[in-house]
Structures are given as C-alpha cells and as structure tokens.
XYZ file of N, CA, C and O in Angstrom:
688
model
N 5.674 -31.181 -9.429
C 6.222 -30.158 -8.565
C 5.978 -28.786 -9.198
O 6.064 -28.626 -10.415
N 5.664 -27.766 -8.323
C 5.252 -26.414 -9.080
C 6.309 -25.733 -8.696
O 6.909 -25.755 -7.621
N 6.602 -24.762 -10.232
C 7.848 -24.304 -10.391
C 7.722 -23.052 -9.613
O 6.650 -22.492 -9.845
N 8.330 -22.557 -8.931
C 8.694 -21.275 -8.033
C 9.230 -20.025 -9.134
O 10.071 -20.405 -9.949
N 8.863 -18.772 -9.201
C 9.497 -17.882 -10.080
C 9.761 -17.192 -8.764
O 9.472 -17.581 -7.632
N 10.567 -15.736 -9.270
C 10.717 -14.636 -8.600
C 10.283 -13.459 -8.863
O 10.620 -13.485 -10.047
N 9.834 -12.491 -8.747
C 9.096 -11.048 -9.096
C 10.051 -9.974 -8.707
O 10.441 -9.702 -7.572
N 10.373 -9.390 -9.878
C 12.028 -8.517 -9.435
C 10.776 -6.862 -8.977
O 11.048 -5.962 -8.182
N 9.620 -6.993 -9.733
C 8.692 -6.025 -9.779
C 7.810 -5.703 -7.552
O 7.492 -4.818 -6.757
N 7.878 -7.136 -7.711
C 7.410 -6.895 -6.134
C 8.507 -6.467 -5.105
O 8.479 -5.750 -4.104
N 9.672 -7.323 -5.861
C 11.192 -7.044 -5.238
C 11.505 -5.512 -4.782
O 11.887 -5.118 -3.680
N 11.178 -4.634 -6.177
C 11.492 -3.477 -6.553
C 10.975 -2.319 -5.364
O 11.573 -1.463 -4.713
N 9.272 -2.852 -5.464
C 8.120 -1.883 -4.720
C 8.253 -2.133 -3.863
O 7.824 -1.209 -3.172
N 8.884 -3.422 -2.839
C 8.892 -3.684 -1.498
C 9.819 -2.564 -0.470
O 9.588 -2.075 0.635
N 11.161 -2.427 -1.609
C 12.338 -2.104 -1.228
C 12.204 -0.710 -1.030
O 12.719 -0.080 -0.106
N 11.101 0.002 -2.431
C 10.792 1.238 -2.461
C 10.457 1.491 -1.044
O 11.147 2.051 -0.192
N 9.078 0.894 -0.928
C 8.104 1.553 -0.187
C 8.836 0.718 1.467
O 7.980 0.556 2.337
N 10.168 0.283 1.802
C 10.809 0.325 2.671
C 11.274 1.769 2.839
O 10.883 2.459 3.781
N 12.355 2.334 1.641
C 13.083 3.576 2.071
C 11.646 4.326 2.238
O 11.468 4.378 3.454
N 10.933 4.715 1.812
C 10.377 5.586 2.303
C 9.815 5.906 3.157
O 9.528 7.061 3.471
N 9.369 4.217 4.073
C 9.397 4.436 5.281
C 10.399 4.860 6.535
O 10.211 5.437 7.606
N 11.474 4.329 5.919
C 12.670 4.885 6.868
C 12.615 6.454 6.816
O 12.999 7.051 7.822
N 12.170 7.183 5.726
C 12.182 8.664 5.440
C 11.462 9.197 6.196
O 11.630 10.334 6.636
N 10.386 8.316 6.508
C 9.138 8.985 7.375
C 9.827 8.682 8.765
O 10.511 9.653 9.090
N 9.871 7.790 9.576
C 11.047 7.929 10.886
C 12.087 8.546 11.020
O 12.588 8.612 12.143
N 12.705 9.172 9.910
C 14.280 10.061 10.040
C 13.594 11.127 10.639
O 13.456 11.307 11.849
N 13.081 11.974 9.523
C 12.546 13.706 10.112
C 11.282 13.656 9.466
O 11.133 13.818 8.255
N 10.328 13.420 10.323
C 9.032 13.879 9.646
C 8.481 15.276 9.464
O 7.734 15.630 8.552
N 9.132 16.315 10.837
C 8.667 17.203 10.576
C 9.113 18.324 8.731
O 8.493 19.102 8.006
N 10.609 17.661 8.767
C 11.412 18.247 8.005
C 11.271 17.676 6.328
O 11.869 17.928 5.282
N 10.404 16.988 6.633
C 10.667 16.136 5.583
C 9.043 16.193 4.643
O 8.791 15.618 3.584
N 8.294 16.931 5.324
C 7.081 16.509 4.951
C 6.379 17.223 3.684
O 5.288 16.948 3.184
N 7.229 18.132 3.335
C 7.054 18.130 1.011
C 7.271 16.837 0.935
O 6.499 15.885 0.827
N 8.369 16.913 1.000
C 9.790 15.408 0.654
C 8.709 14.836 0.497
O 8.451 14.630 -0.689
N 7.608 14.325 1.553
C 7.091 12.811 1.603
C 5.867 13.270 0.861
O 5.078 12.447 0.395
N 5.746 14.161 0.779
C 4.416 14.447 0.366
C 4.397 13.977 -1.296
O 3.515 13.319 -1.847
N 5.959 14.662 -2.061
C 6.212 14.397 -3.244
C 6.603 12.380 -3.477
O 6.396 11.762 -4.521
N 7.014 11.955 -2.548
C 7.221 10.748 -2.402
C 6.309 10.293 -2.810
O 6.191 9.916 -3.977
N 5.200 10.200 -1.687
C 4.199 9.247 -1.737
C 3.204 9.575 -2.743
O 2.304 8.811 -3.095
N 3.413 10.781 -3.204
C 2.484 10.950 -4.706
C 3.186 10.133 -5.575
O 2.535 9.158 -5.947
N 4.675 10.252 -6.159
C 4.715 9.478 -7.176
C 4.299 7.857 -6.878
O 3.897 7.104 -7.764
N 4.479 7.459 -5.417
C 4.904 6.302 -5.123
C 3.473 5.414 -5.361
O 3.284 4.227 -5.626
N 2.565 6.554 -5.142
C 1.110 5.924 -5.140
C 0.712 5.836 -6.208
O 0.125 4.774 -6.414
N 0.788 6.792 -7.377
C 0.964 6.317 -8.852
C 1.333 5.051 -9.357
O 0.529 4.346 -9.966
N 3.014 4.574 -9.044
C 3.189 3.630 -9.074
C 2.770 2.226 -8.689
O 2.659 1.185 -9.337
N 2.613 2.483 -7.666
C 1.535 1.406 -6.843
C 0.334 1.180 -7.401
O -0.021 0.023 -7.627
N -0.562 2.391 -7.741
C -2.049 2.417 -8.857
C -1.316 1.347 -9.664
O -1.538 0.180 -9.342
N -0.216 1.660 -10.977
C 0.061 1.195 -11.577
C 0.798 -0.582 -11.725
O 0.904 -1.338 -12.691
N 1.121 -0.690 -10.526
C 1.682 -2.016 -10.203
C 0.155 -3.265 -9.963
O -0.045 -4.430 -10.306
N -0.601 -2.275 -9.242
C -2.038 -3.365 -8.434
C -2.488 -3.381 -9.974
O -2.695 -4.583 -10.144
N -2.761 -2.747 -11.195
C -2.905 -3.378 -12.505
C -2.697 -4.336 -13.115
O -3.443 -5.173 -13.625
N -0.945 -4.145 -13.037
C -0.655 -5.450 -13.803
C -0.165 -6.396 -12.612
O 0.500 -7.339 -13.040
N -0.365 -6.379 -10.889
C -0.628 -7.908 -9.852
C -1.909 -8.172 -10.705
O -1.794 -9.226 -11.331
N -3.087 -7.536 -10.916
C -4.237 -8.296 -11.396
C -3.570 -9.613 -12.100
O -3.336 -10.629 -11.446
N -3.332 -9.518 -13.267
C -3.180 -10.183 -14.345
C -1.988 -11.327 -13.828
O -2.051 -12.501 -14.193
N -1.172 -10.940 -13.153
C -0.476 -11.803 -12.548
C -0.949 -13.003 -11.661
O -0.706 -14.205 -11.766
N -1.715 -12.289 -10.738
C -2.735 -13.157 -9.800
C -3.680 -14.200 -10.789
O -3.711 -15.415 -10.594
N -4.262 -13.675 -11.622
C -5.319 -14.671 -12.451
C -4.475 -15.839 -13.266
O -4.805 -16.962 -13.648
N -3.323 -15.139 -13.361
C -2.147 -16.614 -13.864
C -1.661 -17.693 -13.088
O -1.499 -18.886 -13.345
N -1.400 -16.766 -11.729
C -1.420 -17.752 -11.018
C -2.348 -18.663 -10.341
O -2.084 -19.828 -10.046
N -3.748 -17.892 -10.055
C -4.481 -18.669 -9.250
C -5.750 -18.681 -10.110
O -6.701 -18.351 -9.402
N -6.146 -18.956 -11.455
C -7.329 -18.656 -12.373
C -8.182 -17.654 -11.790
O -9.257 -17.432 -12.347
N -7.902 -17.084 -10.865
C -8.920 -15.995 -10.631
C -8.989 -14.478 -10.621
O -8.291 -13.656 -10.028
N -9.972 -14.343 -11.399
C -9.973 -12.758 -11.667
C -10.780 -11.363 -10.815
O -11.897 -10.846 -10.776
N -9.775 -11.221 -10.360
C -9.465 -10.440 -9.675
C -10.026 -8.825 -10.270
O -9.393 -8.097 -11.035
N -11.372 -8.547 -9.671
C -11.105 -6.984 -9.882
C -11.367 -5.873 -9.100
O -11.966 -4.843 -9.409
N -10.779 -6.240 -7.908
C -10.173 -5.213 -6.739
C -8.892 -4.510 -7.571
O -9.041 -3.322 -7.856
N -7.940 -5.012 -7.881
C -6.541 -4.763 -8.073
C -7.242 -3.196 -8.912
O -7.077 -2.114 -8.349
N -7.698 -3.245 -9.727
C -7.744 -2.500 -10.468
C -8.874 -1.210 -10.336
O -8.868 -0.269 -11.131
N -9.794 -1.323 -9.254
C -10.280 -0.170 -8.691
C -9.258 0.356 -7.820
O -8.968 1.538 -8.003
N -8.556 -0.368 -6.770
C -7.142 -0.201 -5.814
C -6.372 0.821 -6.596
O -6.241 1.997 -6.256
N -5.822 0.210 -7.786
C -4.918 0.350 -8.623
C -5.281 2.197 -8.916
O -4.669 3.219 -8.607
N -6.458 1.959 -9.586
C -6.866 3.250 -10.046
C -7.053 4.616 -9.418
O -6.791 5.773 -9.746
N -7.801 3.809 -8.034
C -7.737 5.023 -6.780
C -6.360 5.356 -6.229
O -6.095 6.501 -5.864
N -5.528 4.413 -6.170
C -4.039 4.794 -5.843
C -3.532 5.852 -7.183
O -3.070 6.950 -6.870
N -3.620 5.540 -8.427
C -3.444 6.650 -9.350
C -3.976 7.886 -8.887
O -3.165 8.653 -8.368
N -5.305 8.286 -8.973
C -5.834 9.574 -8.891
C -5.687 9.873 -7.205
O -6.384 10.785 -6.760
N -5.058 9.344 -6.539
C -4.515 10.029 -4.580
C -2.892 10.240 -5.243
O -2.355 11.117 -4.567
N -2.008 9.774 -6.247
C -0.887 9.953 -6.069
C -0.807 11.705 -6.842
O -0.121 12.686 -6.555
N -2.000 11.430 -8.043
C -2.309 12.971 -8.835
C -2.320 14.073 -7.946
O -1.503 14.970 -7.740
N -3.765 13.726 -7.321
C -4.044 14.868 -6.370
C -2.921 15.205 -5.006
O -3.106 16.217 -4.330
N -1.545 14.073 -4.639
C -0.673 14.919 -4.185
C 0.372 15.856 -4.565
O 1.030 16.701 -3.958
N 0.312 15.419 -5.812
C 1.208 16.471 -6.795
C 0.966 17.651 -7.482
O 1.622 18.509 -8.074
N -0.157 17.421 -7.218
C -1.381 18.784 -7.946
C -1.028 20.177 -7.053
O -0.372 21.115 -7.506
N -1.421 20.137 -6.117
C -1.104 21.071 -5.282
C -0.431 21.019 -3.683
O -0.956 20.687 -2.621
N 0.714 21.413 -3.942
C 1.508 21.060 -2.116
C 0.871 21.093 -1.095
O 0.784 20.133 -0.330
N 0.006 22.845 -0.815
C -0.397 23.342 -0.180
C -1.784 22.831 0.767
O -2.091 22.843 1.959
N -2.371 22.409 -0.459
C -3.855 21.744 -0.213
C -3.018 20.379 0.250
O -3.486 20.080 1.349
N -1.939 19.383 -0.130
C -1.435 18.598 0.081
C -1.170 18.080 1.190
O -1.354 16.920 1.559
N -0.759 18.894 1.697
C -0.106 19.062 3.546
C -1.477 19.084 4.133
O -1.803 18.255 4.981
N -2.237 19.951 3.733
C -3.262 20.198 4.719
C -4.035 18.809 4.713
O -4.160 17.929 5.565
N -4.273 18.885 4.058
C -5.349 17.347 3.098
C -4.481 16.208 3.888
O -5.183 15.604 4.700
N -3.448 15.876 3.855
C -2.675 15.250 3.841
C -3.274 13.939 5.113
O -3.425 12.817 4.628
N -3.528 14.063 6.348
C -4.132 13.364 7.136
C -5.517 12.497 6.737
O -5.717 11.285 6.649
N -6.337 13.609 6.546
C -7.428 13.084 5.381
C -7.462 12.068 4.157
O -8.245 11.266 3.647
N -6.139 12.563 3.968
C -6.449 11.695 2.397
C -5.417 10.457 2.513
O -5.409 9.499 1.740
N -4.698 10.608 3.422
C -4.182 8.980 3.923
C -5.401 8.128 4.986
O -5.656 6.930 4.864
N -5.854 8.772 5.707
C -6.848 8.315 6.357
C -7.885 7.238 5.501
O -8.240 6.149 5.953
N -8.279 7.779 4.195
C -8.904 7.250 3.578
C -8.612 6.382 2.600
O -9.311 5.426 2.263
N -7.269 6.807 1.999
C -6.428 6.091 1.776
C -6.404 4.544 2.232
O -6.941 3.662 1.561
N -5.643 4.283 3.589
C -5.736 3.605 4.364
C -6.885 2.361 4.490
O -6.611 1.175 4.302
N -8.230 2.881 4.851
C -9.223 2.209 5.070
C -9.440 1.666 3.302
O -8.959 0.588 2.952
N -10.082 2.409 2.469
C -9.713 1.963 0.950
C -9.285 0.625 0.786
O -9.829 -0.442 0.502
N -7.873 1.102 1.116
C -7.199 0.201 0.147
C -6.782 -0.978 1.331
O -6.003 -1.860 0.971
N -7.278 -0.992 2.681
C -7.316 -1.983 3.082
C -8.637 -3.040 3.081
O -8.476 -4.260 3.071
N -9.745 -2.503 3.092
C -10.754 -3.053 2.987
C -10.869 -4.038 1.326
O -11.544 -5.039 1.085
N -10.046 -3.360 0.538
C -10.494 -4.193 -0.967
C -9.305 -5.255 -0.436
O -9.547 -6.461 -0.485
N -7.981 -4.762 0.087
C -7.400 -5.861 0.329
C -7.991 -7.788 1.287
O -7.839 -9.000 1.134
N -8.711 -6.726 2.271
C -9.157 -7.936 2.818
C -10.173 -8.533 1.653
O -10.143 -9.762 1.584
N -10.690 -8.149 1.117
C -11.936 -8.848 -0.154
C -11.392 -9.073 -1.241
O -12.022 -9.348 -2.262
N -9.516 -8.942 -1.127
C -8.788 -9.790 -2.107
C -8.270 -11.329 -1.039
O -7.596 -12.266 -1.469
N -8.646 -11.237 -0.063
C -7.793 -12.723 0.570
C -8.063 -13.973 0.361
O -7.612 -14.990 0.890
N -9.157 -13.750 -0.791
C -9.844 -15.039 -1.260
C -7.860 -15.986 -1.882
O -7.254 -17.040 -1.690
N -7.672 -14.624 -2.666
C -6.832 -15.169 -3.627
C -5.533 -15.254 -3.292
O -4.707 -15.934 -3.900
N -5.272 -14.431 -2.122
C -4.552 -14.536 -1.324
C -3.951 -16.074 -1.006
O -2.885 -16.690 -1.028
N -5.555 -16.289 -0.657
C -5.043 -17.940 0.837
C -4.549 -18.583 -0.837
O -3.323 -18.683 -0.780
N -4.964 -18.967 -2.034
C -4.941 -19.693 -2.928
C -3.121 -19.591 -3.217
O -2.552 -20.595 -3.647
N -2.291 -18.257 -2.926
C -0.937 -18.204 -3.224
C -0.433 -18.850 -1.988
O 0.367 -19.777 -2.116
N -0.683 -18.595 -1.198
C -0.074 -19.273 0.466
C -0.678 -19.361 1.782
O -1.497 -18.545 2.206
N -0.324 -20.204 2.310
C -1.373 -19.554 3.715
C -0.641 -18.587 5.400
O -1.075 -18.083 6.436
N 0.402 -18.776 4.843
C 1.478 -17.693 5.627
C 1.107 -16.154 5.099
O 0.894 -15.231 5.885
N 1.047 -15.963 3.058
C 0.877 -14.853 3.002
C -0.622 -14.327 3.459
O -0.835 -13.193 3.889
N -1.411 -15.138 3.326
C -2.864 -14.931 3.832
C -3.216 -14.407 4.991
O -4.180 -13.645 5.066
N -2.342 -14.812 6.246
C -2.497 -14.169 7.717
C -2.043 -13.445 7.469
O -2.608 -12.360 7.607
N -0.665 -13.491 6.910
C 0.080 -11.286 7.118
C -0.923 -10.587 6.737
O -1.423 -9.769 7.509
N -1.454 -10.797 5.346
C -2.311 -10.121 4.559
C -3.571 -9.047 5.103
O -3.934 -7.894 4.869
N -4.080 -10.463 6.179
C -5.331 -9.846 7.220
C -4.688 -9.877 7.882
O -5.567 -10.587 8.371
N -3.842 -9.846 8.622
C -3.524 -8.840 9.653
C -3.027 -7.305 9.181
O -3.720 -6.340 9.502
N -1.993 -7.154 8.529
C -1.605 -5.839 7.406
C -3.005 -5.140 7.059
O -3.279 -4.092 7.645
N -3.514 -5.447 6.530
C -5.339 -4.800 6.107
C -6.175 -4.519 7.713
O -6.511 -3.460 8.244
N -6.282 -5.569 8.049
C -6.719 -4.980 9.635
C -6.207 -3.879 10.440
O -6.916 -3.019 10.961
N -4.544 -3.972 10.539
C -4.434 -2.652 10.859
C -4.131 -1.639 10.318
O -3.469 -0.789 10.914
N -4.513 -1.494 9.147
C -4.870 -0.346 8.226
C -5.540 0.197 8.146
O -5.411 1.412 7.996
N -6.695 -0.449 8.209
C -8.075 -0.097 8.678
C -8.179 0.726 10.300
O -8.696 1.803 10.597
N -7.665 0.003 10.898
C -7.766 0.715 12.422
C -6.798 1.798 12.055
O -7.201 2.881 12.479
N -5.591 1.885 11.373
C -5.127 3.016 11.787
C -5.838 4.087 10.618
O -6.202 5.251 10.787
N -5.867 3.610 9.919
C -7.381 4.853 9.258
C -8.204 5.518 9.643
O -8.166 6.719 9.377
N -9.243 4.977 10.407
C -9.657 5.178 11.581
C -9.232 6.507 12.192
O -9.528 7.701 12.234
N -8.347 5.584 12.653
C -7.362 6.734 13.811
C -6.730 7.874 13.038
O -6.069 8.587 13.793
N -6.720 8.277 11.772
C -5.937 9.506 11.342
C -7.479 9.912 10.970
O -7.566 11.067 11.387
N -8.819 9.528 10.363
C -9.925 10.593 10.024
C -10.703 10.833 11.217
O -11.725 11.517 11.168
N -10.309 10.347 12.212
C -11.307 10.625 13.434
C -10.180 11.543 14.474
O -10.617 11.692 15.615
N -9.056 12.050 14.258
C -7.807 12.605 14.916
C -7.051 13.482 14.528
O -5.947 13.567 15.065
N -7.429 14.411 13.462
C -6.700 15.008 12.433
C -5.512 15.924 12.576
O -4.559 16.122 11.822
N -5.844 16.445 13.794
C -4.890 17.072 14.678
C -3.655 16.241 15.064
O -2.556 16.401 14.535
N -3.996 15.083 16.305
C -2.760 14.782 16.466
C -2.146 13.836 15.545
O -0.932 13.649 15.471
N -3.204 13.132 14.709
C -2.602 12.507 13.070
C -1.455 13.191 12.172
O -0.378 12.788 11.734
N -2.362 14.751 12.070
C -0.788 15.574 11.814
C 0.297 15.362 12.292
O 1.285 15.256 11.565
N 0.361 15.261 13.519
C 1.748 15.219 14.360
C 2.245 13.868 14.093
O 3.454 13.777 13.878
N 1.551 12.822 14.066
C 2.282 11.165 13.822
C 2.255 10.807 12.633
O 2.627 9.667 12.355
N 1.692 11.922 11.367
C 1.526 10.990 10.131
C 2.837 10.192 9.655
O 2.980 9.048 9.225
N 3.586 11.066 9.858
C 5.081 10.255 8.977
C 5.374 8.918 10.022
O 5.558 7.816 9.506
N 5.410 9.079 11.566
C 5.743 7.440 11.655
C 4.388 6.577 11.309
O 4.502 5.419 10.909
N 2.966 7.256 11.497
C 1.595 6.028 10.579
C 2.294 5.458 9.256
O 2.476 4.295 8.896
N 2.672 6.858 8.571
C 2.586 5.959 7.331
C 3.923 5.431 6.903
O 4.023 4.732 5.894
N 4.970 5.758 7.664
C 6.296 4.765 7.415
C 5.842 3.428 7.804
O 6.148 2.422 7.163
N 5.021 3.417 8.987
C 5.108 1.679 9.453
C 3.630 1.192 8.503
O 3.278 0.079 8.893
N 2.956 1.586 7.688
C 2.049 1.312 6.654
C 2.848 0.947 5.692
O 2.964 -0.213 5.298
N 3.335 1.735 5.337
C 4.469 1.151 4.054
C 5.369 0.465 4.318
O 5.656 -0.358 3.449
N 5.966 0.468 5.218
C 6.984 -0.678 6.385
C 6.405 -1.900 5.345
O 6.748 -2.475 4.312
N 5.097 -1.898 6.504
C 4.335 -3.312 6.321
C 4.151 -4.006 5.145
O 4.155 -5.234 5.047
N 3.922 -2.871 3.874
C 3.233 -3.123 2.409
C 4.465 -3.399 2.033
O 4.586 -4.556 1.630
N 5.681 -2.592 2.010
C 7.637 -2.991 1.632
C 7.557 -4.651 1.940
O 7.737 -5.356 0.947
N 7.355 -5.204 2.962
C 7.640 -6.408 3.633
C 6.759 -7.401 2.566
O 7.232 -8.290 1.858
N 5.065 -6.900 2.685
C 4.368 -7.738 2.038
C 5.255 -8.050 0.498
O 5.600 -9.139 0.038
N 5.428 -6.880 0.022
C 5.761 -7.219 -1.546
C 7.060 -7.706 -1.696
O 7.422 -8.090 -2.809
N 7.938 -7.753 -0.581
C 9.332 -8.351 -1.040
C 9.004 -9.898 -0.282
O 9.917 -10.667 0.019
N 7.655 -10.177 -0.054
C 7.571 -11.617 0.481
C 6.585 -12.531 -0.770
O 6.457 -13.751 -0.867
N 5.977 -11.422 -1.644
C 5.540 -11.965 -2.492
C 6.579 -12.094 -3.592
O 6.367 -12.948 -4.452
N 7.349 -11.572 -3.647
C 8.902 -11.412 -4.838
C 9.024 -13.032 -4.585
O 8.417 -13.744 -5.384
N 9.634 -13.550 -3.717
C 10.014 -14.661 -2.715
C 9.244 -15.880 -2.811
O 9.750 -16.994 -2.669
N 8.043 -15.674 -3.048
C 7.120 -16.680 -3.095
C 7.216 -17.816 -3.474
O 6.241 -18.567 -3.427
C-alpha cells in the first residue's frame, strides 16, 4: 500500500494564491498597486516553489522534471520586474500577464507527462487549467485595452484555478 503524505507547502500557495484572487474580484479598479505588489511577490514565490515541486516530483514519480525550473525561474524574474517599477507595471501589466499566462501554461501542459503518473483526476484539471490559460493569454495580448479593464477578474480566476490546483496537490 503506498503511503499518502500531505504538503503543508502546496497547502500554503493554494490558500495564498486563493486570497488573492478574491482581491482581484473585491475592487480591481482600486486595488490595482495592491495587486500589482501582490502578484510580484507572489510570483517570486511561486518561481521559488516550481524549484523545489521539481525535486519533489522526481521523488515521487522518478522523473526529472525540467520545466519546473525554467517555470520557476521565469516566474522569479516577472515577479522582479513587477516590483521594479509601478509605473511601467500597470502599464505593462496586461502584457506581461498575457505572457505570463501562455508561458507558464504551455510548460505546464509538457509537464502532464508527470502529472498523469501522480493521478489521473489531477491530470484532467491540469489540462484543462493550462488550456485555459493559454486561451485566456491569448485574449489579454491580442486585447490590451479591454484586458485592462478585466485583468483583475482574468487573473483572480487564474489564480482561483492554480489556489485549487495546489491545495489538491497538498491532499494528494
């Protein structure tokens, strides 16, 4: 019988990157330093978390994994460059989730190898979550205008989704 652990670390980031989606549905217009400073540190963290999932993943499933850690890294240097400057921040801001978005969904889907190997429940969320990440990526670099106007509910229900994924991998 294989022993079940818990991940207080996926627990942690799920829960995070829940409130901050609720932040993005409260007041987006009002809120959008707020989120701007949010999702910089948050994406740091996240860089820093898809590091050490690598190493986690290869324990669990012998396979080595090195998406996590280009993911990981590009989430570092997008959380930099929102803290770097506000101004350029806001503006940028559609853009650089846009790409964001597609990024880090596309390595996700070319992580589902290892995915299906943890579950096959987490495997469909997985591609589906990455699929529409991708489309809504899409939709904020090809829309920049009215992307402005919806970024905070895009990226609350992006992080919604990623909150859910990681408090289902905690669970596992």
């Amino acid at each position: 019988m294989e022993k079940r652990s818990f991940d207080w670390g996926s627990l942690i980031l799920g829960i995070l990157f829940i409130i901050v989606s609720l932040m993005s549905f409260r007041d987006p217009v009002g809120n959008l330093v707020a989120i701007v400073i949010v999702f910089g540190v948050l994406a740091i963290l996240k860089g820093i978390f898809e590091i050490f999932l690598r190493n986690r993943f290869k324990d669990l499933t012998g396979y080595k994994a090195k998406m996590p850690i280009l993911v990981g890294a590009l989430d570092i240097l997008i959380g930099i460059f929102l803290l770097w400057n506000m101004q350029a921040s806001i503006l940028a801001l559609p853009f650089v989730f846009a790409i964001w978005f597609i990024v880090d969904s596309i390595f996700g889907l070319f992580g589902l190898e290892a995915a299906r190997k943890l579950n096959n429940g987490y495997f469909w969320f997985s591609l589906i979550v990455n699929i529409l990440g991708v489309i809504v990526g899409f939709m904020l670099l090809f829309n920049p205008v009215s992307s402005a106007l919806t970024l905070s509910f895009l990226v609350g229900f992006y992080f919604m989704m990623w909150g859910i994924t990681h408090i289902l991998v905690a669970f596992r």
